[in-house]
Tab-separated table of C-alpha atoms in Angstrom:
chain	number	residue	atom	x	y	z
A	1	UNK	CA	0.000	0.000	0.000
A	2	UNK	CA	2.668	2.167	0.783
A	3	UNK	CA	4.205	1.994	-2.945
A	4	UNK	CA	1.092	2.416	-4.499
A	5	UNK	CA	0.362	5.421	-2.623
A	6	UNK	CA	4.101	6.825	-3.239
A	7	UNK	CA	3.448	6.053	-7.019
A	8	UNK	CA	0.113	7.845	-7.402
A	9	UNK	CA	-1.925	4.693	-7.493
A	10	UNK	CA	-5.561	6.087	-5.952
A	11	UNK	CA	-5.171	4.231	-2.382
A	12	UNK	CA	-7.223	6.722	-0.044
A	13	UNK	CA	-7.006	4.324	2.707
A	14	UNK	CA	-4.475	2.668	4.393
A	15	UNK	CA	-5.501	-0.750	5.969
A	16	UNK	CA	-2.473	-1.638	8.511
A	17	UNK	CA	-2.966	-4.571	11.051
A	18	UNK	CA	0.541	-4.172	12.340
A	19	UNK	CA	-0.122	-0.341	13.538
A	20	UNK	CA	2.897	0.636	11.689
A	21	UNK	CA	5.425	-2.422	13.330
A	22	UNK	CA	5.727	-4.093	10.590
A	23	UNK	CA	7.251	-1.598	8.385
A	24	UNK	CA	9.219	0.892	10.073
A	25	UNK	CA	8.926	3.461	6.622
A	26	UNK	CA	4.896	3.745	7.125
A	27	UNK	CA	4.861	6.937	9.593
A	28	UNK	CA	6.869	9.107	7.142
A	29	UNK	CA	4.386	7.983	4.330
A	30	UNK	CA	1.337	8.482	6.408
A	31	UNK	CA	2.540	11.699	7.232
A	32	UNK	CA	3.658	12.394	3.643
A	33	UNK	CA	0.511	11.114	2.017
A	34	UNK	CA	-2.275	11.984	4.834
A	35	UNK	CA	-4.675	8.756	3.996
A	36	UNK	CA	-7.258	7.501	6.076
A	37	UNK	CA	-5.539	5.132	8.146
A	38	UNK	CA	-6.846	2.079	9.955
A	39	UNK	CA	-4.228	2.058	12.671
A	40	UNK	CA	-4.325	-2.050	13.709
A	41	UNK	CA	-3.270	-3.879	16.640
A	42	UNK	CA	-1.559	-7.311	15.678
A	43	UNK	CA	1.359	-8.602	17.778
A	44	UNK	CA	3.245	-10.593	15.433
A	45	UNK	CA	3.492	-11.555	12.190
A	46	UNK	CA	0.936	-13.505	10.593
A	47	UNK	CA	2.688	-16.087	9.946
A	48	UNK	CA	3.245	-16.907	13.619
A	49	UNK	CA	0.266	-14.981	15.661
A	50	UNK	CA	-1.538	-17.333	16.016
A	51	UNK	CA	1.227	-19.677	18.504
A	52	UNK	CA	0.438	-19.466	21.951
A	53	UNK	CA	-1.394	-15.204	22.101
A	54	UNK	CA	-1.002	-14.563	25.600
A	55	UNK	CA	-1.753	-11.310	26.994
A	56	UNK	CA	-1.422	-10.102	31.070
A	57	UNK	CA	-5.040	-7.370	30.314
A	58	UNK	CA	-5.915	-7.154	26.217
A	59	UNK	CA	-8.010	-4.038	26.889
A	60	UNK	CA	-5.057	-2.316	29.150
A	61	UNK	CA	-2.748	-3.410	25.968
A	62	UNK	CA	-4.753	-2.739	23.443
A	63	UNK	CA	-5.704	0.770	24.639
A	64	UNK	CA	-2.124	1.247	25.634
A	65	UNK	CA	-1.223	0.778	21.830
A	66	UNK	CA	-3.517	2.640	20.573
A	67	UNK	CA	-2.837	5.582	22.670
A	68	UNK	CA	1.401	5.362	22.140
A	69	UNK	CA	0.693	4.575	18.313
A	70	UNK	CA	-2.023	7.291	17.672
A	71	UNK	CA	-0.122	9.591	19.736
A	72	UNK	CA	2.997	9.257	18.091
A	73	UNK	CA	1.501	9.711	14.541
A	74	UNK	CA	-0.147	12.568	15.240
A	75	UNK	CA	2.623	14.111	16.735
A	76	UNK	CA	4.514	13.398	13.582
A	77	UNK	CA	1.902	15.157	11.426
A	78	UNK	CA	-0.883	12.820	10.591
A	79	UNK	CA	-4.393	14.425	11.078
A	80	UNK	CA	-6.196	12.560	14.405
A	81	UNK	CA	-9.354	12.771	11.868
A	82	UNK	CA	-7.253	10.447	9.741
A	83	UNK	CA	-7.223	7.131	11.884
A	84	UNK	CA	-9.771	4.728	12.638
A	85	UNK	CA	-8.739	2.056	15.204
A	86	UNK	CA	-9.028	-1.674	14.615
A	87	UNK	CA	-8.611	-4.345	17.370
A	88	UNK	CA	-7.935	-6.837	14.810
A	89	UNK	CA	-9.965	-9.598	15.736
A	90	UNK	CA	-8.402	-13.113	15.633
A	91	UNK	CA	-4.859	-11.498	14.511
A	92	UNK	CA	-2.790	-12.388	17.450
A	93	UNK	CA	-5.846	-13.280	19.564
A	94	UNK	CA	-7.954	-16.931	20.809
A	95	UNK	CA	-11.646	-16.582	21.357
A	96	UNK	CA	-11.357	-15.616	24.754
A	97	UNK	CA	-8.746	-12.725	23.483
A	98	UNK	CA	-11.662	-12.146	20.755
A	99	UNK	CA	-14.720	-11.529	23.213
A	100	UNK	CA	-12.571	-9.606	25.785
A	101	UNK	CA	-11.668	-7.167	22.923
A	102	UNK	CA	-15.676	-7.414	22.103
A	103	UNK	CA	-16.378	-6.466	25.580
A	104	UNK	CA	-13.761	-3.464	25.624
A	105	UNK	CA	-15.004	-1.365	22.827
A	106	UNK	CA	-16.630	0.968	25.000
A	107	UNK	CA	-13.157	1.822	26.405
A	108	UNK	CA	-11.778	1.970	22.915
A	109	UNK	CA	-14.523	4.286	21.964
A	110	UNK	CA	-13.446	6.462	24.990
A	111	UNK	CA	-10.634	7.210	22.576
A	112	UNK	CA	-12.511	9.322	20.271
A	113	UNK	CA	-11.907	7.400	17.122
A	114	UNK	CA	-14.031	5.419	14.680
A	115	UNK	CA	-13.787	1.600	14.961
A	116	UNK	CA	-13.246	-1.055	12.508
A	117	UNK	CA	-14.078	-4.843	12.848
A	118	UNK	CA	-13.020	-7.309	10.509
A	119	UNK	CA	-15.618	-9.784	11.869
A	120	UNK	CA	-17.139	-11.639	8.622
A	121	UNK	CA	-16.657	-14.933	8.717
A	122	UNK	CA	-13.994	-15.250	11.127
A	123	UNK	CA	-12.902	-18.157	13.829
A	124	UNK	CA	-14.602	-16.355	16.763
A	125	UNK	CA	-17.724	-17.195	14.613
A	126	UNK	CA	-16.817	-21.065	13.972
A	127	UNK	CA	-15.544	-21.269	18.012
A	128	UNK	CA	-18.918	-20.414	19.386
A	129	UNK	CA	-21.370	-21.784	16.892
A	130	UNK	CA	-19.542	-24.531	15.507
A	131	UNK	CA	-19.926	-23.669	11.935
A	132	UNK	CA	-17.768	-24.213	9.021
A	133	UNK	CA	-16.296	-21.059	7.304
A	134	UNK	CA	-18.813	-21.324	4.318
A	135	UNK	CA	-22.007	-21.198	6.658
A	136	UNK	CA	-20.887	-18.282	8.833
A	137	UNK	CA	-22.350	-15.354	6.665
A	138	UNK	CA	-25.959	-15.176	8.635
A	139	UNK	CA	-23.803	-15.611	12.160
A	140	UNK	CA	-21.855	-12.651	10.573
A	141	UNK	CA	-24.547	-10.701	10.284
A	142	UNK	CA	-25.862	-10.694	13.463
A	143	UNK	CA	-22.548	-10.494	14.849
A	144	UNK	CA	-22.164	-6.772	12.905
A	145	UNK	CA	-25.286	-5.556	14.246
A	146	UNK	CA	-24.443	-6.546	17.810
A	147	UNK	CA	-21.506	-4.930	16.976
A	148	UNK	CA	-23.101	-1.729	15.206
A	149	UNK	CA	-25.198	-1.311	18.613
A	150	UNK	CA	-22.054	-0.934	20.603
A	151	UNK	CA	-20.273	1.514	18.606
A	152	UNK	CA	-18.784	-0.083	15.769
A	153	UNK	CA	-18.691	1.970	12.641
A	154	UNK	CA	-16.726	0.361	10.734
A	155	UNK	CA	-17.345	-3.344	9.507
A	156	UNK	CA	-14.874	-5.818	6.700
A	157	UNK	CA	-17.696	-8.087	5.569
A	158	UNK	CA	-17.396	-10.228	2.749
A	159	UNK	CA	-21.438	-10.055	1.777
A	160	UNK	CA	-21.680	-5.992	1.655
A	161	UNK	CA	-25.399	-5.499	0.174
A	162	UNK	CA	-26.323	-7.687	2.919
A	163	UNK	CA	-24.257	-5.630	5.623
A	164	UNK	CA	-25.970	-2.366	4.125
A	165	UNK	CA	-29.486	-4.135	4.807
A	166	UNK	CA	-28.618	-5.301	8.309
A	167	UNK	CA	-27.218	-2.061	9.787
A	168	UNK	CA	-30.312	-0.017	7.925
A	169	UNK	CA	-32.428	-2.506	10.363
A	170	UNK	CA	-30.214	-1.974	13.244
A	171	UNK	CA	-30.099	1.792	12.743
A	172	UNK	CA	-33.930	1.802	12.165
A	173	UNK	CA	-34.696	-0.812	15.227
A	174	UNK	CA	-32.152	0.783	17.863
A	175	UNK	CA	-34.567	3.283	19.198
A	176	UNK	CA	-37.318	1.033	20.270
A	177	UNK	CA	-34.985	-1.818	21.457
A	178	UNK	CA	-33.552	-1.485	24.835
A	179	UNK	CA	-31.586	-4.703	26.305
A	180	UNK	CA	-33.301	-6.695	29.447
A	181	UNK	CA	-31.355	-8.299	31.960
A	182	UNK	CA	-33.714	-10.387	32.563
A	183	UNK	CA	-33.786	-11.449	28.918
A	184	UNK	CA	-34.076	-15.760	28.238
A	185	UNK	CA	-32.428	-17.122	25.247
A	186	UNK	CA	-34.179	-20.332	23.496
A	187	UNK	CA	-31.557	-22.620	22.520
């Protein structure tokens, strides 16, 4: 991404899961360029992320990084308005990682940013409902407009006429629908 924007390529947007670790010349591009710039939080590469994620408090972390990386960007030049924050789910993270960054977003909110969840499709899906990859797309769905409730405003979907649909009903529905504790799930 970073070439293509150097070489005049139309890239508006800068998708980054490694926050800028993984290639030490994105700051002075950001900063060069100005994209939008989804500032991600991945802890190592992906081609070994997934051995053994272990994390003392994800939320502490992840709003730790978010706060050095966003603050050190901006500092350098890069408009605040610029970045949208992205937890990366499953990069670097097991399902129990995945629903304690779920659970934080109203902390990462508290940051002032958009956020952005890759959710569509992914293992967090398959580790609570069982489902192969090819049958998570209605399980996706709900999960964005759980999601979209919360705060998310930003959603990676693979199905995106059906995304549009199910945030118009969320959007639409949110007023009239308040949570119960005392709600009973039928399983």
């Amino acid at each position: 991404a970073c070439l293509a924007l150097q070489e005049g390529c139309g890239v508006d947007i800068i998708n980054d899961i490694s926050g800028g670790a993984f290639d030490p010349a994105m700051a002075d591009v950001l900063v060069s360029y100005k994209p939008g710039y989804v500032l991600g939080h991945c802890p190592a590469r992906p081609s070994v992320m997934q051995r053994s994620p272990s994390y003392d408090n994800l939320a502490d972390e992840l709003m730790h990084w978010f706060t050095n990386q966003m603050s050190a960007l901006v500092k350098a030049g890069l408009p605040e308005e610029s970045i949208c924050l992205d937890p990366c789910i499953g990069f670097g993270k097991n399902i129990e990682h995945n629903l304690a960054t779920i659970g934080a977003i109203p902390r990462f909110l508290s940051l002032g940013r958009p956020l952005y969840f890759g959710i569509s499709r992914k293992s967090i899906i398959g580790d609570i409902t069982g489902l192969p990859v090819s049958e998570r797309d209605t399980a996706t769905q709900v999960l964005v407009a759980l999601l979209a409730e919360a705060g998310v405003a930003v959603h990676r979907v693979h199905k995106v006429a059906e995304t549009l649909n199910t945030l118009k009903i969320t959007k639409a529905l949110a007023p009239y629908l308040q949570p119960q504790s005392n709600a009973h799930y039928i399983m």
